[in-house]
Amino acid sequence: MRQRPDHSPSASAPTLRPVPTFRLKSDSEIEALLGPPLPPDRARVDHYDVLDLLALGGMGGVYLAQDRRTGERVALKVLDPRFAAHPDLVARLFDELEVSARCRHDGLVEVRAARKSRCGLSYLVMELVDGENLGQLLDGRKVELGAIAAFGAQIADAVAAMHEAGVVHCDLKPENVLVRYEHGLAGWPRIKVLDYGVAQFVERPVPEPDAIAGTPAYMAPEQWHGAVDRKTDVYALGCLLYELLTGTPPFRGSLADTMTAHCEVRPTRPRLLRSGLGDTLDDLVMRMLAKDPGLRPRMCDVACWLTELAFAHPPGSRDEDETTLMAMAG
């Protein structure tokens, strides 16, 4: 077990590499990845016809594609060719296949293949999930208690499977959770967790301990100092639940202020920011946000507790006078 580094203010801060969030961009930016925009019958990566851009970020793009051999539609995650000369970035992309192979779970997006195309593009072939990410769905809205519990339970159950397989996700956030509008736990929508680009294998040393990757608003104190373990994901899920409850993550601000807050500041209790919230979920979230990883619950226990709460608050139980998630979907 790796010793936890000093989290005091005097400890030197690492160089942070924020994980890019995929977002829609212009045709000129698509051209930088796959060449000039082409009709669907001409845009191709190996035997996949590229039909549409799903999302684009700082490291590459995700595309809707169709396998010419089988007719199946898939998602292709393509590394920006400008990074082709960086073996560590190519290896990180291809590591997502190993993560997916180790961690079989219905709540995890499946990565089916990692390849280099004939023209030199590095890409992943992934399961295509029909839905929208949780960040798009939220858009500043508060979500009802039952939906929060159901989403949290499903995320926790999926990530607990990763932990059982010796993998830490390291980047849980709303944008990495896909919501599908079909009935799942306790009648709430199903979810899937995606993006294993910065996941860490427990048995391997963390690469480049002085340069870390993550999304600042959801990073545990130890993650800021290059040390991660399973409890790091518990903290990130706590931040995500906090945002679902209150409309904002526990801490926001400059990079330096956010780091200091995560390492030193106790967040305001969710129940003080959301009227009508009882002690059960409030206490659980605060335990998940403990500065000391040893004081946080296990992810599998979080899944069990949130599952009970989800079944206690099914769709239609008007615990709070808020727009329901299912109504948003309609």
mmCIF file of C-alpha atoms in Angstrom:
data_model
loop_
_atom_site.group_PDB
_atom_site.id
_atom_site.type_symbol
_atom_site.label_atom_id
_atom_site.label_comp_id
_atom_site.label_asym_id
_atom_site.label_seq_id
_atom_site.Cartn_x
_atom_site.Cartn_y
_atom_site.Cartn_z
ATOM 1 C CA MET A 1 0.000 0.000 0.000
ATOM 2 C CA ARG A 2 1.392 3.329 -1.039
ATOM 3 C CA GLN A 3 1.941 5.890 1.750
ATOM 4 C CA ARG A 4 -0.299 8.946 1.502
ATOM 5 C CA PRO A 5 1.631 12.128 0.727
ATOM 6 C CA ASP A 6 1.626 15.250 2.845
ATOM 7 C CA HIS A 7 -1.589 17.216 2.244
ATOM 8 C CA SER A 8 -0.497 20.261 4.229
ATOM 9 C CA PRO A 9 -0.425 23.730 2.617
ATOM 10 C CA SER A 10 3.363 23.534 2.425
ATOM 11 C CA ALA A 11 3.276 20.419 0.252
ATOM 12 C CA SER A 12 4.159 21.286 -3.347
ATOM 13 C CA ALA A 13 1.265 21.161 -5.790
ATOM 14 C CA PRO A 14 1.546 18.965 -8.867
ATOM 15 C CA THR A 15 1.124 20.035 -12.443
ATOM 16 C CA LEU A 16 -2.514 19.343 -13.253
ATOM 17 C CA ARG A 17 -3.627 17.948 -16.600
ATOM 18 C CA PRO A 18 -7.404 18.499 -16.654
ATOM 19 C CA VAL A 19 -9.257 15.754 -18.476
ATOM 20 C CA PRO A 20 -11.000 17.237 -21.525
ATOM 21 C CA THR A 21 -14.782 17.201 -21.665
ATOM 22 C CA PHE A 22 -16.149 16.207 -25.057
ATOM 23 C CA ARG A 23 -18.275 18.934 -26.620
ATOM 24 C CA LEU A 24 -19.664 19.679 -30.051
ATOM 25 C CA LYS A 25 -17.457 21.805 -32.295
ATOM 26 C CA SER A 26 -17.382 23.199 -35.821
ATOM 27 C CA ASP A 27 -16.799 21.493 -39.166
ATOM 28 C CA SER A 28 -13.306 23.001 -39.336
ATOM 29 C CA GLU A 29 -12.376 21.214 -36.105
ATOM 30 C CA ILE A 30 -13.841 17.954 -37.402
ATOM 31 C CA GLU A 31 -11.682 18.441 -40.496
ATOM 32 C CA ALA A 32 -8.583 18.615 -38.291
ATOM 33 C CA LEU A 33 -9.337 15.064 -37.120
ATOM 34 C CA LEU A 34 -10.741 13.174 -40.080
ATOM 35 C CA GLY A 35 -10.106 15.495 -43.019
ATOM 36 C CA PRO A 36 -12.716 17.617 -44.794
ATOM 37 C CA PRO A 37 -16.341 16.802 -43.932
ATOM 38 C CA LEU A 38 -17.552 14.098 -46.303
ATOM 39 C CA PRO A 39 -20.905 12.521 -47.108
ATOM 40 C CA PRO A 40 -21.585 9.458 -44.937
ATOM 41 C CA ASP A 41 -20.906 7.094 -47.851
ATOM 42 C CA ARG A 42 -17.359 8.434 -48.248
ATOM 43 C CA ALA A 43 -16.128 9.088 -44.693
ATOM 44 C CA ARG A 44 -14.523 5.874 -43.474
ATOM 45 C CA VAL A 45 -12.109 4.544 -40.855
ATOM 46 C CA ASP A 46 -11.070 1.049 -41.934
ATOM 47 C CA HIS A 47 -14.350 -0.860 -42.421
ATOM 48 C CA TYR A 48 -16.415 1.674 -40.466
ATOM 49 C CA ASP A 49 -18.498 4.324 -42.220
ATOM 50 C CA VAL A 50 -18.406 7.526 -40.159
ATOM 51 C CA LEU A 51 -21.959 8.876 -39.984
ATOM 52 C CA ASP A 52 -21.810 11.761 -37.539
ATOM 53 C CA LEU A 53 -19.785 13.548 -34.886
ATOM 54 C CA LEU A 54 -21.068 12.783 -31.406
ATOM 55 C CA ALA A 55 -18.619 14.851 -29.391
ATOM 56 C CA LEU A 56 -15.182 16.419 -29.591
ATOM 57 C CA GLY A 57 -12.589 17.369 -26.996
ATOM 58 C CA GLY A 58 -8.974 18.260 -26.483
ATOM 59 C CA MET A 59 -7.642 14.732 -27.089
ATOM 60 C CA GLY A 60 -9.859 13.612 -29.953
ATOM 61 C CA GLY A 61 -13.396 12.916 -31.050
ATOM 62 C CA VAL A 62 -16.188 10.400 -30.640
ATOM 63 C CA TYR A 63 -18.073 9.468 -33.797
ATOM 64 C CA LEU A 64 -21.180 7.543 -34.720
ATOM 65 C CA ALA A 65 -20.121 4.853 -37.174
ATOM 66 C CA GLN A 66 -21.510 1.770 -38.892
ATOM 67 C CA ASP A 67 -19.656 -1.482 -39.487
ATOM 68 C CA ARG A 68 -19.820 -2.144 -43.240
ATOM 69 C CA ARG A 69 -19.532 -5.895 -42.642
ATOM 70 C CA THR A 70 -22.309 -6.354 -40.086
ATOM 71 C CA GLY A 71 -24.389 -3.182 -40.280
ATOM 72 C CA GLU A 72 -23.973 -2.621 -36.539
ATOM 73 C CA ARG A 73 -23.714 0.951 -35.314
ATOM 74 C CA VAL A 74 -20.918 1.723 -32.869
ATOM 75 C CA ALA A 75 -19.071 4.667 -31.354
ATOM 76 C CA LEU A 76 -15.495 5.316 -32.483
ATOM 77 C CA LYS A 77 -13.207 7.215 -30.113
ATOM 78 C CA VAL A 78 -10.441 8.624 -32.309
ATOM 79 C CA LEU A 79 -7.206 10.107 -30.964
ATOM 80 C CA ASP A 80 -6.315 13.431 -32.557
ATOM 81 C CA PRO A 81 -3.554 12.655 -35.131
ATOM 82 C CA ARG A 82 -1.467 15.455 -33.637
ATOM 83 C CA PHE A 83 -0.886 13.159 -30.652
ATOM 84 C CA ALA A 84 0.178 10.160 -32.756
ATOM 85 C CA ALA A 85 3.833 10.888 -31.968
ATOM 86 C CA HIS A 86 3.172 10.609 -28.214
ATOM 87 C CA PRO A 87 3.367 6.892 -27.337
ATOM 88 C CA ASP A 88 2.086 7.498 -23.802
ATOM 89 C CA LEU A 89 -1.150 9.026 -25.114
ATOM 90 C CA VAL A 90 -1.657 6.206 -27.608
ATOM 91 C CA ALA A 91 -0.983 3.680 -24.835
ATOM 92 C CA ARG A 92 -3.447 5.445 -22.533
ATOM 93 C CA LEU A 93 -6.118 5.230 -25.232
ATOM 94 C CA PHE A 94 -5.461 1.535 -25.791
ATOM 95 C CA ASP A 95 -5.437 0.874 -22.027
ATOM 96 C CA GLU A 96 -9.175 1.582 -22.107
ATOM 97 C CA LEU A 97 -9.643 -1.763 -23.857
ATOM 98 C CA GLU A 98 -7.885 -3.589 -21.015
ATOM 99 C CA VAL A 99 -9.987 -1.732 -18.447
ATOM 100 C CA SER A 100 -13.172 -2.743 -20.238
ATOM 101 C CA ALA A 101 -12.034 -6.359 -20.633
ATOM 102 C CA ARG A 102 -11.303 -6.614 -16.908
ATOM 103 C CA CYS A 103 -14.461 -4.859 -15.776
ATOM 104 C CA ARG A 104 -17.512 -6.528 -17.281
ATOM 105 C CA HIS A 105 -20.664 -4.872 -15.967
ATOM 106 C CA ASP A 106 -23.930 -3.745 -17.530
ATOM 107 C CA GLY A 107 -23.398 -0.272 -16.083
ATOM 108 C CA LEU A 108 -20.053 0.226 -17.854
ATOM 109 C CA VAL A 109 -19.744 1.207 -21.515
ATOM 110 C CA GLU A 110 -18.001 -1.645 -23.324
ATOM 111 C CA VAL A 111 -14.820 -1.024 -25.327
ATOM 112 C CA ARG A 112 -14.698 -3.746 -27.972
ATOM 113 C CA ALA A 113 -11.455 -3.113 -29.847
ATOM 114 C CA ALA A 114 -8.404 -0.829 -29.976
ATOM 115 C CA ARG A 115 -6.817 -0.363 -33.387
ATOM 116 C CA LYS A 116 -4.622 1.698 -35.669
ATOM 117 C CA SER A 117 -6.187 2.411 -39.039
ATOM 118 C CA ARG A 118 -4.422 2.011 -42.358
ATOM 119 C CA CYS A 119 -3.904 5.775 -42.429
ATOM 120 C CA GLY A 120 -2.421 5.812 -38.924
ATOM 121 C CA LEU A 121 -5.397 6.852 -36.779
ATOM 122 C CA SER A 122 -5.497 5.333 -33.286
ATOM 123 C CA TYR A 123 -9.069 4.563 -32.273
ATOM 124 C CA LEU A 124 -11.372 2.544 -30.043
ATOM 125 C CA VAL A 125 -14.512 0.704 -31.098
ATOM 126 C CA MET A 126 -17.103 1.153 -28.344
ATOM 127 C CA GLU A 127 -20.635 0.148 -27.548
ATOM 128 C CA LEU A 128 -23.076 2.788 -28.788
ATOM 129 C CA VAL A 129 -25.343 4.024 -25.996
ATOM 130 C CA ASP A 130 -28.494 5.960 -26.830
ATOM 131 C CA GLY A 131 -28.809 8.663 -24.201
ATOM 132 C CA GLU A 132 -27.372 11.936 -22.956
ATOM 133 C CA ASN A 133 -24.740 12.621 -20.371
ATOM 134 C CA LEU A 134 -25.774 13.632 -16.898
ATOM 135 C CA GLY A 135 -24.135 17.030 -17.262
ATOM 136 C CA GLN A 136 -26.358 17.868 -20.240
ATOM 137 C CA LEU A 137 -29.402 16.636 -18.365
ATOM 138 C CA LEU A 138 -28.721 18.675 -15.238
ATOM 139 C CA ASP A 139 -28.132 22.089 -16.804
ATOM 140 C CA GLY A 140 -28.462 23.693 -13.370
ATOM 141 C CA ARG A 141 -31.611 21.763 -12.387
ATOM 142 C CA LYS A 142 -32.100 20.091 -9.061
ATOM 143 C CA VAL A 143 -33.062 16.442 -9.366
ATOM 144 C CA GLU A 144 -35.513 14.647 -7.112
ATOM 145 C CA LEU A 145 -34.275 12.458 -4.299
ATOM 146 C CA GLY A 146 -35.272 9.092 -5.767
ATOM 147 C CA ALA A 147 -33.490 9.786 -9.047
ATOM 148 C CA ILE A 148 -30.352 10.910 -7.212
ATOM 149 C CA ALA A 149 -30.327 7.721 -5.154
ATOM 150 C CA ALA A 150 -30.977 5.522 -8.207
ATOM 151 C CA PHE A 151 -28.286 7.186 -10.296
ATOM 152 C CA GLY A 152 -25.808 7.070 -7.435
ATOM 153 C CA ALA A 153 -26.575 3.415 -6.714
ATOM 154 C CA GLN A 154 -26.055 2.413 -10.341
ATOM 155 C CA ILE A 155 -22.820 4.392 -10.629
ATOM 156 C CA ALA A 156 -21.555 2.920 -7.360
ATOM 157 C CA ASP A 157 -22.449 -0.618 -8.409
ATOM 158 C CA ALA A 158 -20.658 -0.240 -11.755
ATOM 159 C CA VAL A 159 -17.552 1.358 -10.243
ATOM 160 C CA ALA A 160 -17.502 -1.236 -7.438
ATOM 161 C CA ALA A 161 -17.115 -3.824 -10.213
ATOM 162 C CA MET A 162 -14.095 -1.869 -11.455
ATOM 163 C CA HIS A 163 -12.658 -1.849 -7.939
ATOM 164 C CA GLU A 164 -13.191 -5.593 -7.617
ATOM 165 C CA ALA A 165 -11.205 -5.989 -10.847
ATOM 166 C CA GLY A 166 -8.360 -3.825 -9.527
ATOM 167 C CA VAL A 167 -9.152 -0.630 -11.445
ATOM 168 C CA VAL A 168 -9.777 2.919 -10.180
ATOM 169 C CA HIS A 169 -11.794 5.111 -12.572
ATOM 170 C CA CYS A 170 -10.186 8.417 -11.439
ATOM 171 C CA ASP A 171 -12.578 10.699 -13.348
ATOM 172 C CA LEU A 172 -16.164 10.290 -12.164
ATOM 173 C CA LYS A 173 -18.211 13.359 -13.107
ATOM 174 C CA PRO A 174 -21.610 14.076 -14.704
ATOM 175 C CA GLU A 175 -20.163 14.178 -18.225
ATOM 176 C CA ASN A 176 -18.916 10.603 -17.802
ATOM 177 C CA VAL A 177 -22.338 9.227 -16.885
ATOM 178 C CA LEU A 178 -24.808 8.431 -19.677
ATOM 179 C CA VAL A 179 -28.522 8.456 -18.864
ATOM 180 C CA ARG A 180 -30.752 6.137 -20.885
ATOM 181 C CA TYR A 181 -34.486 6.704 -20.888
ATOM 182 C CA GLU A 182 -35.519 3.169 -20.182
ATOM 183 C CA HIS A 183 -36.656 1.854 -16.832
ATOM 184 C CA GLY A 184 -33.880 0.707 -14.531
ATOM 185 C CA LEU A 185 -33.386 0.580 -10.778
ATOM 186 C CA ALA A 186 -36.644 1.244 -8.886
ATOM 187 C CA GLY A 187 -38.235 2.503 -12.109
ATOM 188 C CA TRP A 188 -35.707 5.297 -12.659
ATOM 189 C CA PRO A 189 -33.681 5.614 -15.899
ATOM 190 C CA ARG A 190 -30.696 3.340 -16.455
ATOM 191 C CA ILE A 191 -27.191 4.765 -16.491
ATOM 192 C CA LYS A 192 -23.816 3.747 -17.874
ATOM 193 C CA VAL A 193 -20.379 4.973 -16.802
ATOM 194 C CA LEU A 194 -17.855 5.698 -19.546
ATOM 195 C CA ASP A 195 -14.387 7.092 -20.306
ATOM 196 C CA TYR A 196 -11.533 5.073 -18.819
ATOM 197 C CA GLY A 197 -8.861 7.378 -20.246
ATOM 198 C CA VAL A 198 -7.190 8.134 -16.907
ATOM 199 C CA ALA A 199 -8.144 4.954 -15.052
ATOM 200 C CA GLN A 200 -5.412 3.405 -12.915
ATOM 201 C CA PHE A 201 -4.644 -0.251 -12.327
ATOM 202 C CA VAL A 202 -4.222 -0.831 -8.604
ATOM 203 C CA GLU A 203 -1.222 -3.126 -9.042
ATOM 204 C CA ARG A 204 0.717 -0.666 -11.210
ATOM 205 C CA PRO A 205 2.596 2.414 -9.988
ATOM 206 C CA VAL A 206 0.989 5.744 -10.831
ATOM 207 C CA PRO A 207 2.904 7.178 -13.807
ATOM 208 C CA GLU A 208 4.537 10.590 -13.496
ATOM 209 C CA PRO A 209 3.671 11.234 -9.834
ATOM 210 C CA ASP A 210 4.347 14.973 -10.230
ATOM 211 C CA ALA A 211 1.811 15.354 -13.074
ATOM 212 C CA ILE A 212 -1.742 14.226 -12.445
ATOM 213 C CA ALA A 213 -4.902 13.965 -14.513
ATOM 214 C CA GLY A 214 -8.420 14.645 -13.374
ATOM 215 C CA THR A 215 -11.309 17.089 -13.287
ATOM 216 C CA PRO A 216 -10.677 19.598 -10.478
ATOM 217 C CA ALA A 217 -14.254 19.902 -9.168
ATOM 218 C CA TYR A 218 -14.365 16.150 -8.407
ATOM 219 C CA MET A 219 -10.805 15.360 -7.285
ATOM 220 C CA ALA A 220 -10.079 13.883 -3.866
ATOM 221 C CA PRO A 221 -7.358 15.415 -1.664
ATOM 222 C CA GLU A 222 -4.960 12.535 -2.309
ATOM 223 C CA GLN A 223 -5.495 12.743 -6.072
ATOM 224 C CA TRP A 224 -4.137 16.282 -6.139
ATOM 225 C CA HIS A 225 -0.864 14.814 -4.874
ATOM 226 C CA GLY A 226 -0.660 11.932 -7.326
ATOM 227 C CA ALA A 227 -1.878 9.130 -5.046
ATOM 228 C CA VAL A 228 -5.111 7.313 -5.879
ATOM 229 C CA ASP A 229 -6.915 4.244 -4.602
ATOM 230 C CA ARG A 230 -10.467 2.917 -4.606
ATOM 231 C CA LYS A 231 -11.588 5.507 -2.054
ATOM 232 C CA THR A 232 -10.620 8.244 -4.549
ATOM 233 C CA ASP A 233 -13.637 7.245 -6.643
ATOM 234 C CA VAL A 234 -15.847 7.300 -3.542
ATOM 235 C CA TYR A 235 -14.912 10.949 -3.002
ATOM 236 C CA ALA A 236 -15.618 11.819 -6.648
ATOM 237 C CA LEU A 237 -19.038 10.160 -6.461
ATOM 238 C CA GLY A 238 -19.675 12.142 -3.281
ATOM 239 C CA CYS A 239 -18.950 15.336 -5.222
ATOM 240 C CA LEU A 240 -21.293 14.209 -7.993
ATOM 241 C CA LEU A 241 -24.101 13.413 -5.538
ATOM 242 C CA TYR A 242 -23.532 16.777 -3.867
ATOM 243 C CA GLU A 243 -24.000 18.475 -7.231
ATOM 244 C CA LEU A 244 -27.178 16.510 -7.936
ATOM 245 C CA LEU A 245 -28.555 17.570 -4.562
ATOM 246 C CA THR A 246 -27.562 21.234 -4.600
ATOM 247 C CA GLY A 247 -26.977 22.174 -8.235
ATOM 248 C CA THR A 248 -23.247 22.778 -7.798
ATOM 249 C CA PRO A 249 -20.149 20.740 -6.801
ATOM 250 C CA PRO A 250 -18.818 21.226 -3.252
ATOM 251 C CA PHE A 251 -16.042 23.573 -4.372
ATOM 252 C CA ARG A 252 -15.583 25.892 -7.337
ATOM 253 C CA GLY A 253 -13.073 28.614 -8.093
ATOM 254 C CA SER A 254 -9.570 28.980 -9.438
ATOM 255 C CA LEU A 255 -7.407 25.894 -9.749
ATOM 256 C CA ALA A 256 -5.400 26.844 -6.654
ATOM 257 C CA ASP A 257 -8.504 27.664 -4.613
ATOM 258 C CA THR A 258 -10.217 24.443 -5.663
ATOM 259 C CA MET A 259 -7.190 22.369 -4.694
ATOM 260 C CA THR A 260 -6.945 24.072 -1.293
ATOM 261 C CA ALA A 261 -10.647 23.599 -0.631
ATOM 262 C CA HIS A 262 -10.632 19.902 -1.495
ATOM 263 C CA CYS A 263 -7.616 19.331 0.727
ATOM 264 C CA GLU A 264 -8.520 21.537 3.700
ATOM 265 C CA VAL A 265 -12.101 22.891 3.724
ATOM 266 C CA ARG A 266 -15.146 21.053 5.024
ATOM 267 C CA PRO A 267 -18.001 21.548 2.526
ATOM 268 C CA THR A 268 -21.342 23.042 3.521
ATOM 269 C CA ARG A 269 -23.795 20.263 4.335
ATOM 270 C CA PRO A 270 -26.192 19.581 1.431
ATOM 271 C CA ARG A 271 -29.223 19.816 3.729
ATOM 272 C CA LEU A 272 -28.361 23.475 4.377
ATOM 273 C CA LEU A 273 -28.576 24.137 0.640
ATOM 274 C CA ARG A 274 -31.606 21.978 -0.147
ATOM 275 C CA SER A 275 -34.713 22.351 1.950
ATOM 276 C CA GLY A 276 -36.459 19.159 2.962
ATOM 277 C CA LEU A 277 -33.392 16.939 2.662
ATOM 278 C CA GLY A 278 -33.186 14.491 5.543
ATOM 279 C CA ASP A 279 -30.152 13.255 7.424
ATOM 280 C CA THR A 280 -29.697 9.906 5.642
ATOM 281 C CA LEU A 281 -28.363 11.093 2.294
ATOM 282 C CA ASP A 282 -26.799 14.208 3.787
ATOM 283 C CA ASP A 283 -24.731 12.121 6.216
ATOM 284 C CA LEU A 284 -23.719 9.625 3.521
ATOM 285 C CA VAL A 285 -22.466 12.331 1.175
ATOM 286 C CA MET A 286 -20.485 13.995 3.960
ATOM 287 C CA ARG A 287 -18.853 10.658 4.837
ATOM 288 C CA MET A 288 -17.945 10.148 1.185
ATOM 289 C CA LEU A 289 -16.314 13.601 1.200
ATOM 290 C CA ALA A 290 -14.061 12.873 4.186
ATOM 291 C CA LYS A 291 -10.539 14.216 3.669
ATOM 292 C CA ASP A 292 -9.041 10.994 5.033
ATOM 293 C CA PRO A 293 -9.692 8.123 2.567
ATOM 294 C CA GLY A 294 -9.814 5.704 5.486
ATOM 295 C CA LEU A 295 -12.957 7.413 6.810
ATOM 296 C CA ARG A 296 -14.883 7.052 3.551
ATOM 297 C CA PRO A 297 -17.225 4.079 3.035
ATOM 298 C CA ARG A 298 -16.528 1.357 0.497
ATOM 299 C CA MET A 299 -18.118 1.789 -2.917
ATOM 300 C CA CYS A 300 -20.042 -1.479 -2.606
ATOM 301 C CA ASP A 301 -21.604 -0.257 0.657
ATOM 302 C CA VAL A 302 -22.540 3.050 -0.977
ATOM 303 C CA ALA A 303 -24.318 1.081 -3.709
ATOM 304 C CA CYS A 304 -26.341 -0.903 -1.154
ATOM 305 C CA TRP A 305 -27.405 2.137 0.877
ATOM 306 C CA LEU A 306 -28.393 4.154 -2.183
ATOM 307 C CA THR A 307 -30.325 1.208 -3.632
ATOM 308 C CA GLU A 308 -32.464 1.051 -0.480
ATOM 309 C CA LEU A 309 -33.075 4.789 -0.716
ATOM 310 C CA ALA A 310 -34.032 4.563 -4.407
ATOM 311 C CA PHE A 311 -36.669 1.909 -3.713
ATOM 312 C CA ALA A 312 -38.020 4.046 -0.872
ATOM 313 C CA HIS A 313 -38.532 6.943 -3.321
ATOM 314 C CA PRO A 314 -39.849 5.541 -6.641
ATOM 315 C CA PRO A 315 -40.972 7.782 -9.516
ATOM 316 C CA GLY A 316 -44.182 9.562 -8.629
ATOM 317 C CA SER A 317 -43.463 9.778 -4.896
ATOM 318 C CA ARG A 318 -43.769 13.525 -4.445
ATOM 319 C CA ASP A 319 -41.206 13.987 -1.720
ATOM 320 C CA GLU A 320 -40.333 17.449 -2.949
ATOM 321 C CA ASP A 321 -42.154 19.941 -5.135
ATOM 322 C CA GLU A 322 -39.780 19.705 -8.096
ATOM 323 C CA THR A 323 -40.012 18.813 -11.769
ATOM 324 C CA THR A 324 -39.528 15.077 -12.128
ATOM 325 C CA LEU A 325 -36.723 13.605 -14.165
ATOM 326 C CA MET A 326 -39.131 11.437 -16.124
ATOM 327 C CA ALA A 327 -41.087 14.569 -17.043
ATOM 328 C CA MET A 328 -37.859 16.114 -18.337
ATOM 329 C CA ALA A 329 -37.343 13.047 -20.502
ATOM 330 C CA GLY A 330 -40.785 13.410 -22.038
#
